[in-house]
Short mmCIF file of C-alpha atoms in Angstrom, two decimals:
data_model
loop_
_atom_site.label_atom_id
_atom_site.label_comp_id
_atom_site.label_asym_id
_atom_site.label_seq_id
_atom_site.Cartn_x
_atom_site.Cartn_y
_atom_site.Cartn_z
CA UNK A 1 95.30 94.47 98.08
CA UNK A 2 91.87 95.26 99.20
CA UNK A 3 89.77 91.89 100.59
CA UNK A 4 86.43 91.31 98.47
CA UNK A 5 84.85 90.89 101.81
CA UNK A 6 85.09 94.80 102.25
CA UNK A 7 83.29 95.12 99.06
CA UNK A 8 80.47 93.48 100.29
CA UNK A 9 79.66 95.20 103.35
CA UNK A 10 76.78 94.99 105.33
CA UNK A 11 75.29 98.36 106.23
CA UNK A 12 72.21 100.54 106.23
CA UNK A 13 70.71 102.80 103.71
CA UNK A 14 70.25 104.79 102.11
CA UNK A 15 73.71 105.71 100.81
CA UNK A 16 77.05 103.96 101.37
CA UNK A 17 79.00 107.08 100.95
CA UNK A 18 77.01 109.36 102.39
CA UNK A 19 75.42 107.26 105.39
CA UNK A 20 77.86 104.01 105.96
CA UNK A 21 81.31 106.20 105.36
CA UNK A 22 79.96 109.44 107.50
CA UNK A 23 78.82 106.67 110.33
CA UNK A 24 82.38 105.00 110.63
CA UNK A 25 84.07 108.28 110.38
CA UNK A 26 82.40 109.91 113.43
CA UNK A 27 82.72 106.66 115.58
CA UNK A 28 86.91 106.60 114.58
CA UNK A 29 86.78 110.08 115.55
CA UNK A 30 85.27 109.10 119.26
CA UNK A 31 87.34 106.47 119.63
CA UNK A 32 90.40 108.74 119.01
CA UNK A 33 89.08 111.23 121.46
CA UNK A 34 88.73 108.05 124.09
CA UNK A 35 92.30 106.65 123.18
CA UNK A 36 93.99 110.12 123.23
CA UNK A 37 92.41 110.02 126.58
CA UNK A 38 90.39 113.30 125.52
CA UNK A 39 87.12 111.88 125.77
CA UNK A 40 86.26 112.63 129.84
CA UNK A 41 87.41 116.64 128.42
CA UNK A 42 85.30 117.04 125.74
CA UNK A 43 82.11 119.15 126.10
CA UNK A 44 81.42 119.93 122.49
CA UNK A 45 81.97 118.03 119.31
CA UNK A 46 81.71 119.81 115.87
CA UNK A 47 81.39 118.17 112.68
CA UNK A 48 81.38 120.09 109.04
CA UNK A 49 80.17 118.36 105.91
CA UNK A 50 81.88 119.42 102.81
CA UNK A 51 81.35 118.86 99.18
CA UNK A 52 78.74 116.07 98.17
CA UNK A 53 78.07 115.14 101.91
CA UNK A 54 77.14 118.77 102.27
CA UNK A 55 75.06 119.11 98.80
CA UNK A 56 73.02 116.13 99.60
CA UNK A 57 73.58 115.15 103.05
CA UNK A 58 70.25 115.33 104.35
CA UNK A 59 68.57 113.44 101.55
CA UNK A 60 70.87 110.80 101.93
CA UNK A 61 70.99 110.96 105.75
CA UNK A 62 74.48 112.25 106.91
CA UNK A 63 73.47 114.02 109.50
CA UNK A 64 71.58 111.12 111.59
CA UNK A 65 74.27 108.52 110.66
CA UNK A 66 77.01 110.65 111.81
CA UNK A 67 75.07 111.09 115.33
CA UNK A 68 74.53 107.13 115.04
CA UNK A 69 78.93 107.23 114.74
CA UNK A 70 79.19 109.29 117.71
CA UNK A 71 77.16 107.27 120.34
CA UNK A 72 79.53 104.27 119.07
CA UNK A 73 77.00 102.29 116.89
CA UNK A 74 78.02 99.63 114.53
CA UNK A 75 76.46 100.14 110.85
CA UNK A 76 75.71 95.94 110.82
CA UNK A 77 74.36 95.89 113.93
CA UNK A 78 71.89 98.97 114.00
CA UNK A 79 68.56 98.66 115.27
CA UNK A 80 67.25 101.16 113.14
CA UNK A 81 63.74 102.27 114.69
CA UNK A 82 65.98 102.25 118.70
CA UNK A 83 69.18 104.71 116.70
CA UNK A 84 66.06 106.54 115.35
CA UNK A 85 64.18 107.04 118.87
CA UNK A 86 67.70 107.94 120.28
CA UNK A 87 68.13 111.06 117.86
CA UNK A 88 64.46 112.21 117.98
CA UNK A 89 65.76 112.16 122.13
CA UNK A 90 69.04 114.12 121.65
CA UNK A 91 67.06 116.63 118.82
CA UNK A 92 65.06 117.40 121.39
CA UNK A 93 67.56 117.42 124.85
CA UNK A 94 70.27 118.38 123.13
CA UNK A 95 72.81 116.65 124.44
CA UNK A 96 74.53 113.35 122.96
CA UNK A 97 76.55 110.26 124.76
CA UNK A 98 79.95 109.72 123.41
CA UNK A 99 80.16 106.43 122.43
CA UNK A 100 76.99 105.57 124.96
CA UNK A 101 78.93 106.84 127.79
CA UNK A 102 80.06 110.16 127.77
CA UNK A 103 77.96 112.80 127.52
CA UNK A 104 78.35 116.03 125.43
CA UNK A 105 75.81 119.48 125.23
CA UNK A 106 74.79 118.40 121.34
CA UNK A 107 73.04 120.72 119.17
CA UNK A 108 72.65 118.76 115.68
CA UNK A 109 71.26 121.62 114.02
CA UNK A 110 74.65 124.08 115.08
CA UNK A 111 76.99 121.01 115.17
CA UNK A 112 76.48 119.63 112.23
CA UNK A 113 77.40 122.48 109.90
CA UNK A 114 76.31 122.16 105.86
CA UNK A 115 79.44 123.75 104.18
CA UNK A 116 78.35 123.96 100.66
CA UNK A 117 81.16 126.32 99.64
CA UNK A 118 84.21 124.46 101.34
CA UNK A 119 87.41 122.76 99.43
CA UNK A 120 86.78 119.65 98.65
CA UNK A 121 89.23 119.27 95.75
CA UNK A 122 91.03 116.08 97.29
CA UNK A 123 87.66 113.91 97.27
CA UNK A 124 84.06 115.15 97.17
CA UNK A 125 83.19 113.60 100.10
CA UNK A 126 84.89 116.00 103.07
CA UNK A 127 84.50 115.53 106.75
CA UNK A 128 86.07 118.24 109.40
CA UNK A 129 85.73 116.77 112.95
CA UNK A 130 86.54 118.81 116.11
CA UNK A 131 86.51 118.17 119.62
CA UNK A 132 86.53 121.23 122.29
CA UNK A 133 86.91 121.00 126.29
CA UNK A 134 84.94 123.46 128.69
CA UNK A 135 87.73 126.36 128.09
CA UNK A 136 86.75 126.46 124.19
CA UNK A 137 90.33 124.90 123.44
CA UNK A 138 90.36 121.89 120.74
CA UNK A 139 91.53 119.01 121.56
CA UNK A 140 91.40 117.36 118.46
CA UNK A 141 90.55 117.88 114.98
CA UNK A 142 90.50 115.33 112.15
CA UNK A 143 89.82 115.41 108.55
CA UNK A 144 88.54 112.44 106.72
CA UNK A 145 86.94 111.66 103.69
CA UNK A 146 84.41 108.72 102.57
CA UNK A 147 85.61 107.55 99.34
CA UNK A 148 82.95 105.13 98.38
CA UNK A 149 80.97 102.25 99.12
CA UNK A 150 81.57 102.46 102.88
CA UNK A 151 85.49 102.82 102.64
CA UNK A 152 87.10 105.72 104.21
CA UNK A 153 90.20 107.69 104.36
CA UNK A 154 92.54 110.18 106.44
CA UNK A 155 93.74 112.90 104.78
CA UNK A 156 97.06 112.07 105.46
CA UNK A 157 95.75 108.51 103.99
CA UNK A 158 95.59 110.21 100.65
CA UNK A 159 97.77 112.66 100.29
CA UNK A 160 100.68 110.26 101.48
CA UNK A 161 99.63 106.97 100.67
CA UNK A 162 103.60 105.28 100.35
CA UNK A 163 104.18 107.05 103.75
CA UNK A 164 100.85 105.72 105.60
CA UNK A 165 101.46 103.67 108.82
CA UNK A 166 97.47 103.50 109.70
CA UNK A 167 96.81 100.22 108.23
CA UNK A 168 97.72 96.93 109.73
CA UNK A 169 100.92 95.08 107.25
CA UNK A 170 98.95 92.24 105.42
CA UNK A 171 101.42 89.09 104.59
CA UNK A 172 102.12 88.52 101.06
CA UNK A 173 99.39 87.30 98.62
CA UNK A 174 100.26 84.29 96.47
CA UNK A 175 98.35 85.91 93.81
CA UNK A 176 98.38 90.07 93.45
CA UNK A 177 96.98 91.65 90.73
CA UNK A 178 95.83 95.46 90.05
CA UNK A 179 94.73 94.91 86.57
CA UNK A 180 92.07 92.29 84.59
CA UNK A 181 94.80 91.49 82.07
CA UNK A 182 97.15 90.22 84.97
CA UNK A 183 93.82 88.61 86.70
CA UNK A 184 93.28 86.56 83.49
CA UNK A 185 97.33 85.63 82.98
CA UNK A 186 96.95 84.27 86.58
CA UNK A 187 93.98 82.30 85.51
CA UNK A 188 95.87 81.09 82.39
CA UNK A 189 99.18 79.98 84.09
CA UNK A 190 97.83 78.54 87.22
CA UNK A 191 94.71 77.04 85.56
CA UNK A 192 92.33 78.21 87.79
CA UNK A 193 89.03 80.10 88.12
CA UNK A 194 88.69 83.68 88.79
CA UNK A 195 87.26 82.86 92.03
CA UNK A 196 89.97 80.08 93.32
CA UNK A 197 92.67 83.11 92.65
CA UNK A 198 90.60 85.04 94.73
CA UNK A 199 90.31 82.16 97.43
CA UNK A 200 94.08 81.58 97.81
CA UNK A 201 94.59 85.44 98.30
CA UNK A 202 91.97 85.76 100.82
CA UNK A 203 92.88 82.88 102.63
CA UNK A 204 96.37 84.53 103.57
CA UNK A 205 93.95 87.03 105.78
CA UNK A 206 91.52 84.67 107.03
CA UNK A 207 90.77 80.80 107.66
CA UNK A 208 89.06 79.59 104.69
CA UNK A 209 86.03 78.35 106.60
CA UNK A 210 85.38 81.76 108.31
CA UNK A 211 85.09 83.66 104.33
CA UNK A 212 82.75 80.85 103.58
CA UNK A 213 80.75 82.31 107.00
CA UNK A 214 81.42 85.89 105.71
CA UNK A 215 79.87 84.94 102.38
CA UNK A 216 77.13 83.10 103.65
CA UNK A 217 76.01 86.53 105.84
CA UNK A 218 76.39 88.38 102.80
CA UNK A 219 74.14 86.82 100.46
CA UNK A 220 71.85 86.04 103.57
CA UNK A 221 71.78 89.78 104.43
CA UNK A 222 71.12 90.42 100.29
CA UNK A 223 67.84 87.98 100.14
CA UNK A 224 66.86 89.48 103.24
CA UNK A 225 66.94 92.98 102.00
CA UNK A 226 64.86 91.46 98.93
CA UNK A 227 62.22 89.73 101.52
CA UNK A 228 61.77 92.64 103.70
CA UNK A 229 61.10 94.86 100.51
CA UNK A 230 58.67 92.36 99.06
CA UNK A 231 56.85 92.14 102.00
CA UNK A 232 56.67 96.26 102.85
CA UNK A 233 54.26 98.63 101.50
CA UNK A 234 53.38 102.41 101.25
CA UNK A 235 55.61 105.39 100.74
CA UNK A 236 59.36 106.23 100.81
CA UNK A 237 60.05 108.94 103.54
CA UNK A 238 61.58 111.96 102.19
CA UNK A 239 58.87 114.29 100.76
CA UNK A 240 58.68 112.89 97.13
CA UNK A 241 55.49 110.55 98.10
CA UNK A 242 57.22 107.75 96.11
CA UNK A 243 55.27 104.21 96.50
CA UNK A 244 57.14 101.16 97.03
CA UNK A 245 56.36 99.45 93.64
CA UNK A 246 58.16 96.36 93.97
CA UNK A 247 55.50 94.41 95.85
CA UNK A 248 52.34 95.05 93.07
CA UNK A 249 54.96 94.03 90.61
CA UNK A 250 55.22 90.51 92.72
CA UNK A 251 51.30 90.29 93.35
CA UNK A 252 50.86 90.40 89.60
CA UNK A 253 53.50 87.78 89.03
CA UNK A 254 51.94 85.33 91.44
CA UNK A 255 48.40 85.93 89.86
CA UNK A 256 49.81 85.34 86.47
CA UNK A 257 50.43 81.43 84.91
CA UNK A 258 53.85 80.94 84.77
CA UNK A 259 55.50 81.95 82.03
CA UNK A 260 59.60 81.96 80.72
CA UNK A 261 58.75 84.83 78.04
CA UNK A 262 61.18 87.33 78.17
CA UNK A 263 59.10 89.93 79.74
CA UNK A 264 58.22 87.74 82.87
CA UNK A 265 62.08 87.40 83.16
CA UNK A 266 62.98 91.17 83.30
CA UNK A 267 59.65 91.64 85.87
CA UNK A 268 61.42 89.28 88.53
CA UNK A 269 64.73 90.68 87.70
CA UNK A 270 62.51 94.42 88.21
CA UNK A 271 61.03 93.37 91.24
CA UNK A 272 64.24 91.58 93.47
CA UNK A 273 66.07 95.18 92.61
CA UNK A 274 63.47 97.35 93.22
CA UNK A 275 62.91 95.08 96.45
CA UNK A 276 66.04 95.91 97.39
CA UNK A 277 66.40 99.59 96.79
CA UNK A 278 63.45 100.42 98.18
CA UNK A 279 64.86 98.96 101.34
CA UNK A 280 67.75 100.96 101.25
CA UNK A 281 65.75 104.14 100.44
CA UNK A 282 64.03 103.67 103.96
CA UNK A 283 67.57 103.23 105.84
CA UNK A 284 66.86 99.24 106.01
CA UNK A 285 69.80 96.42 106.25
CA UNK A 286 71.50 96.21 102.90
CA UNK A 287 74.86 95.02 101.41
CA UNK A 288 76.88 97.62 99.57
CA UNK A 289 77.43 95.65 96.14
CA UNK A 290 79.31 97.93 95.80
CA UNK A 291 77.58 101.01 96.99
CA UNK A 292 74.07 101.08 98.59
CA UNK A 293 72.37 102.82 95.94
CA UNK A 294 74.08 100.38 93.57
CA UNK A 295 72.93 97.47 95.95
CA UNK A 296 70.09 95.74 94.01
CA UNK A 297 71.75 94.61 91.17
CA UNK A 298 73.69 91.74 92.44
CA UNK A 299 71.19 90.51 94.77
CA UNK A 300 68.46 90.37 92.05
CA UNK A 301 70.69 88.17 89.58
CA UNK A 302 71.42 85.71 92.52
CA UNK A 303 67.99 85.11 93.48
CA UNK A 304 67.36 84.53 89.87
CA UNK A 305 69.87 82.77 88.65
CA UNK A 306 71.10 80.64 92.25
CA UNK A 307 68.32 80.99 94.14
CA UNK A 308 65.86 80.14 92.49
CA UNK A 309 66.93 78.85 88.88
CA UNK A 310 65.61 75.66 88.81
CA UNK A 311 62.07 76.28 90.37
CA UNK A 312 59.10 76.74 88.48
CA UNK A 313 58.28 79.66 90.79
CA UNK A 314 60.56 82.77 91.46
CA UNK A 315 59.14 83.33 94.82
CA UNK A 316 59.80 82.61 97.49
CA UNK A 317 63.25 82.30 97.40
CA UNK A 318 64.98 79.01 97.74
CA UNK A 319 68.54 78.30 98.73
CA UNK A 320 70.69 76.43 96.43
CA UNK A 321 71.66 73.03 97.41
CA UNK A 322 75.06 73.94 96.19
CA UNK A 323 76.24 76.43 98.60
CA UNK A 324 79.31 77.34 96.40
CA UNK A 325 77.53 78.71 93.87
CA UNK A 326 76.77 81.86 95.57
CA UNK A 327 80.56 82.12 97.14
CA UNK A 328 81.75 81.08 93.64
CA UNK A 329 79.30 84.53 92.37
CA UNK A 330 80.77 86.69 94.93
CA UNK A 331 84.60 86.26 94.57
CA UNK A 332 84.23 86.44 91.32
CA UNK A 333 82.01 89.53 91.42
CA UNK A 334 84.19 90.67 94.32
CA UNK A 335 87.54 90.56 91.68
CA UNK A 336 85.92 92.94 89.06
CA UNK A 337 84.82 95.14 91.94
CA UNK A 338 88.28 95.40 93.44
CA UNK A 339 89.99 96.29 89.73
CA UNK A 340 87.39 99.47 89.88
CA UNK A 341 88.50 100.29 93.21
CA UNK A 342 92.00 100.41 92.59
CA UNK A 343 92.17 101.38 89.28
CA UNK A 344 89.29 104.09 89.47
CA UNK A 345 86.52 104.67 92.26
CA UNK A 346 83.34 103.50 93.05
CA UNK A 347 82.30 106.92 94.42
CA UNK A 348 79.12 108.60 92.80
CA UNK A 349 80.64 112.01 93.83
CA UNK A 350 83.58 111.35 92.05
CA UNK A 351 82.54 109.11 89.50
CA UNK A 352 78.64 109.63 88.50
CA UNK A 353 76.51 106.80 89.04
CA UNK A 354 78.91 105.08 86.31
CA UNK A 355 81.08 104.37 89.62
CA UNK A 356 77.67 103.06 91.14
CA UNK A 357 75.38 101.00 89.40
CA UNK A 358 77.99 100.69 86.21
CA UNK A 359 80.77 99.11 88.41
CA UNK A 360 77.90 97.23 89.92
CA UNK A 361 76.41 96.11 86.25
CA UNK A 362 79.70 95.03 85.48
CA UNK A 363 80.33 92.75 88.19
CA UNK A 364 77.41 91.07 87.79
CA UNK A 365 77.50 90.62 84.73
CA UNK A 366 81.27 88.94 84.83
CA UNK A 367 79.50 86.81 88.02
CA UNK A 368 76.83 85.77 86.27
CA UNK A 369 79.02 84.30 83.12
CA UNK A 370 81.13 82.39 85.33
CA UNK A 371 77.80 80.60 86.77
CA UNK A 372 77.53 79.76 83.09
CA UNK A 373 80.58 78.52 82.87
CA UNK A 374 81.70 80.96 80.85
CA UNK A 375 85.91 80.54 80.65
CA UNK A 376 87.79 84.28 82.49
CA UNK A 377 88.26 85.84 79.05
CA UNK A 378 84.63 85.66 78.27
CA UNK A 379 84.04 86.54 82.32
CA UNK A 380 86.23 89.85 81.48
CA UNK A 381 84.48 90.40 78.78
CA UNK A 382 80.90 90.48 80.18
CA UNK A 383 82.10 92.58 82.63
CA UNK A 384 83.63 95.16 80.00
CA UNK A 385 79.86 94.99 78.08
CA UNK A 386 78.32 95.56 81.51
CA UNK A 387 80.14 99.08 81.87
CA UNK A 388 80.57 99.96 78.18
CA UNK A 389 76.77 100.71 77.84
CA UNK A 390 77.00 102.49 81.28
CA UNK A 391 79.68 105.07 81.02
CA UNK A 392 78.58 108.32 80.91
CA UNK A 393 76.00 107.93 83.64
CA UNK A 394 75.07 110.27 85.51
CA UNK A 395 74.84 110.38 89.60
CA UNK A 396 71.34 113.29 89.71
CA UNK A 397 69.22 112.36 92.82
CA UNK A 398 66.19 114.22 93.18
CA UNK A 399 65.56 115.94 96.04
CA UNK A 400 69.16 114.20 97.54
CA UNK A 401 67.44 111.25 98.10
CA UNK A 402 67.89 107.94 96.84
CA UNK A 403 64.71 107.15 95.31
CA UNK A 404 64.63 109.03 91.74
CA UNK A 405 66.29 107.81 89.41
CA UNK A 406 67.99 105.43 91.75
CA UNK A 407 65.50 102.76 92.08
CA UNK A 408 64.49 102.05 88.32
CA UNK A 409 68.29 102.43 87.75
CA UNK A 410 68.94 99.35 89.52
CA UNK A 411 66.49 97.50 87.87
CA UNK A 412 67.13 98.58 84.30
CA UNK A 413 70.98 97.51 85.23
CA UNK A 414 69.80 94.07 86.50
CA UNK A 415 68.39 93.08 83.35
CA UNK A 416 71.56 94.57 81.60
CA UNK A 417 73.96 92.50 83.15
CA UNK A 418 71.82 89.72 82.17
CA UNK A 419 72.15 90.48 78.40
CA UNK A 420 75.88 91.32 78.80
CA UNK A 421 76.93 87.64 79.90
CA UNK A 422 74.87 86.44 77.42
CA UNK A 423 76.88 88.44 74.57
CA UNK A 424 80.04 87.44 76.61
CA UNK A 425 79.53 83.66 76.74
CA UNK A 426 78.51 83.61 72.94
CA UNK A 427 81.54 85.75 71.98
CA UNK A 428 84.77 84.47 71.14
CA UNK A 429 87.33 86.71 73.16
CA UNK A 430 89.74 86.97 70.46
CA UNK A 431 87.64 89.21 68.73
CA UNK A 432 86.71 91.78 71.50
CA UNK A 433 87.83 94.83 70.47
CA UNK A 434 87.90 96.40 73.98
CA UNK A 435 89.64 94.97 77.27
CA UNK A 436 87.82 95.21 80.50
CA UNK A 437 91.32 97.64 81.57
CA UNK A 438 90.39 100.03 78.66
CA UNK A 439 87.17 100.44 79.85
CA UNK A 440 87.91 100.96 83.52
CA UNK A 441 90.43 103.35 82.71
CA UNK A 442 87.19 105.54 79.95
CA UNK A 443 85.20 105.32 83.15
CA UNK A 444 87.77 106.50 85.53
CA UNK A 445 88.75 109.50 82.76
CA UNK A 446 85.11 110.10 81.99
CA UNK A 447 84.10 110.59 85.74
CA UNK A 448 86.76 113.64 85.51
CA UNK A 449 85.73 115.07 83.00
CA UNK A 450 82.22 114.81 83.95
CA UNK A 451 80.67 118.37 85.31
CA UNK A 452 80.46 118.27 89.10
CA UNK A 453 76.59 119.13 89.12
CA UNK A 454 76.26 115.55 87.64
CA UNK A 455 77.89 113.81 90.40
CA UNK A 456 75.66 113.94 93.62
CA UNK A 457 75.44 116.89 93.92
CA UNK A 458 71.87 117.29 93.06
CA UNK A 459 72.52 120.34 90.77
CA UNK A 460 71.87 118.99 87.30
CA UNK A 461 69.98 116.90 85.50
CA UNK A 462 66.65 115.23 86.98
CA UNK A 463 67.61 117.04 90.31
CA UNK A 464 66.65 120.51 88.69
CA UNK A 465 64.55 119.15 85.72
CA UNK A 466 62.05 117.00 87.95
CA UNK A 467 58.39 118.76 89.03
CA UNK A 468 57.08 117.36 92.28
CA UNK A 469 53.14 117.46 91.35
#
């Protein structure tokens, strides 16, 4: 049983898989190297990207995240412009301190090797790590994969999961479930929320004050990202000369009367996304929700709709006076997120962006119901209308970066979890015709049968059709 707090983790951009995963993977690797006492031996440390990581590494920033792993930095601690002074310094000295205190000859260009023709047929997302003293000999060599939203694996990990000693034993959880139609029998028997099952289960791994702490960072660190994207302007880096947008689309708001038409709705709901994205696309602080290029969704519906319901402005942003609210949104978001995760993947490379910003659709749309009070049959199925109308999507950066369609995607999702708990809470859940399982499971069998150059790969769709002018 996964905890929802590792759902919600706090990161940088612009990719979760691809930057967060890569990061944590070449930092365990050091620290193996240091507790295998290998780390005063080692003179040269090679790293080959596989698969997805390989295909669109560089957009998505692999390469400098997995040289932000090796010096020992923490993803939710990064100063970004000091990690990104300290690789300009090792691009050009070539050499690299293990963990900030050993230090290696370190050619990123030779040892970081792009292995686009490589098996990756256990998980897209393929990471070879050697180590090699001054006599060429290896002393050690790992192979790990990042599976999605900042989660990573061992081989071994998943290959033999029922044999795995790596993780710590959790005690028993009053309340385990790996499907929605167990999550809502809980509910029923016990006659409790979504979010109070959630409570009791994560209390068994941590005092109940400190997840209120944890929760409190994470929605702090989401109306952050929103601020700081709000209050930036100019152009995403990458080459595609893409302007942030989300700050014109705020100027305009606060020059116009206010207004609840629908359209004003869907341009605050635009803009907190967007606000957000374009954070990530720059390598900013964001919270995987549950992947970074997912991560706009949720924080845009809890500004809305907890932030800032009740005032006649939507910026700036307000805290609640009910603190709960926004843990309330989280665990209950955090539940739908976890059935995905064990029942599927959140992955883009394994999934298309139906593991991304669908999975992230569909939790907020099952979050934002149970604000409404909705009861957790109507919860599942706003959550089930959230991904229904998002299967099939496809993960087709262009250019590898995060930026097109990625952005807009998050926004357009936003507004569709909004219209999905409003079907949900005026829908009587006898009469849905399709359980929140079934439609895990169609995304799960869809995302294999979907053609690898759809999954971020950045060899189909928009990637290939798009014309920089």
């Amino acid at each position: 049983m996964l905890s929802v707090i590792d759902i919600f983790s706090i990161g940088i951009g612009p990719s979760s898989s691809h930057t967060v995963g890569p990061l944590r993977i070449a930092r365990k690797f050091a620290n193996i190297l240091k507790n295998n006492d290998n780390l005063s031996q080692s003179v040269q440390v090679q790293i080959t990207l596989l698969g997805s990581l390989a295909l669109t590494g560089k957009g998505h920033g692999t390469p400098q995240a997995v040289q932000y792993g090796l010096m020992g930095l923490k993803e939710d601690r990064i100063d970004r412009q000091k990690a990104e002074k300290a690789v300009a310094k090792i691009k050009k000295d070539k050499k690299l301190r293990l963990l900030g205190c050993h230090e290696i000859n370190f050619d990123p260009t030779a040892d970081i090797i792009l292995d686009y023709e490589g098996d990756s047929s256990i998980h897209p997302n393929k990471m070879i790590l050697k180590a090699f003293d001054k006599h060429k000999k290896c002393l050690a060599e790992e192979t790990y994969y990042s599976t999605g939203g900042g989660f990573i694996a061992s081989e071994k990990q998943l290959l033999q999961p029922e044999t795995d000693n790596l993780l710590a034993p959790q005690p028993p959880i009053p309340y385990p479930f790996d499907s929605a139609q167990t999550l809502l029998e809980l509910c029923k028997q016990t006659k409790r929320p979504i979010y109070d099952i959630v409570y009791a289960n994560e209390t068994t791994l941590r005092p109940r004050h400190v997840i209120d702490e944890k929760l409190d960072m994470i929605i702090s660190v989401m109306m952050d990202s929103i601020t700081r994207g709000l209050n930036a302007d100019g152009f995403l880096p990458g080459g595609l000369n893409v302007r942030r947008r989300a700050p014109d689309i705020l100027k305009k708001r606060l020059n116009t009367p206010p207004s609840n038409q629908a359209e004003v709705l869907f341009d605050w709901l635009n803009l907190y996304a967007m606000a957000v994205n374009e954070e990530n696309a720059v390598g900013g602080q964001i919270v995987t929700a549950p992947t970074n290029g997912a991560a706009g969704i949720i924080p845009a519906i809890i500004a809305k709709y907890i932030y800032n319901e009740n005032q006649t402005q939507s910026y700036p942003l307000h805290k609640p006076q009910n603190p709960n609210f926004g843990r309330q949104f989280l665990l209950t978001a955090g539940a739908i997120g976890l059935l995905y995760k064990q029942r599927a993947s959140i992955s883009g490379a394994e999934m298309g962006c139906q593991g991304e910003v669908g999975v992230a659709c569909s939790m907020a749309a099952g979050a934002l119901a149970a604000h409404w009070e909705a009861t957790p049959p109507q919860i599942a199925v706003a959550a089930e209308i959230g991904m229904e109308h998002n299967l099939g999507l496809t993960c087709d950066p262009v250019g590898g970066l995060v930026q097109i369609p990625c952005i807009e995607r998050n926004a357009v999702a936003a507004v569709k979890a909004v219209n999905a708990a409003r079907l949900a809470i005026n829908t009587d859940p006898e009469n849905a015709k399709v359980s929140l399982d079934q439609v895990i499971e169609t995304m799960r069998q869809t995302g294999l049968d979907m053609s690898e150059k759809y999954k971020e790969t950045s060899q189909g769709g928009l990637a290939v059709n798009f014309t920089a002018c």
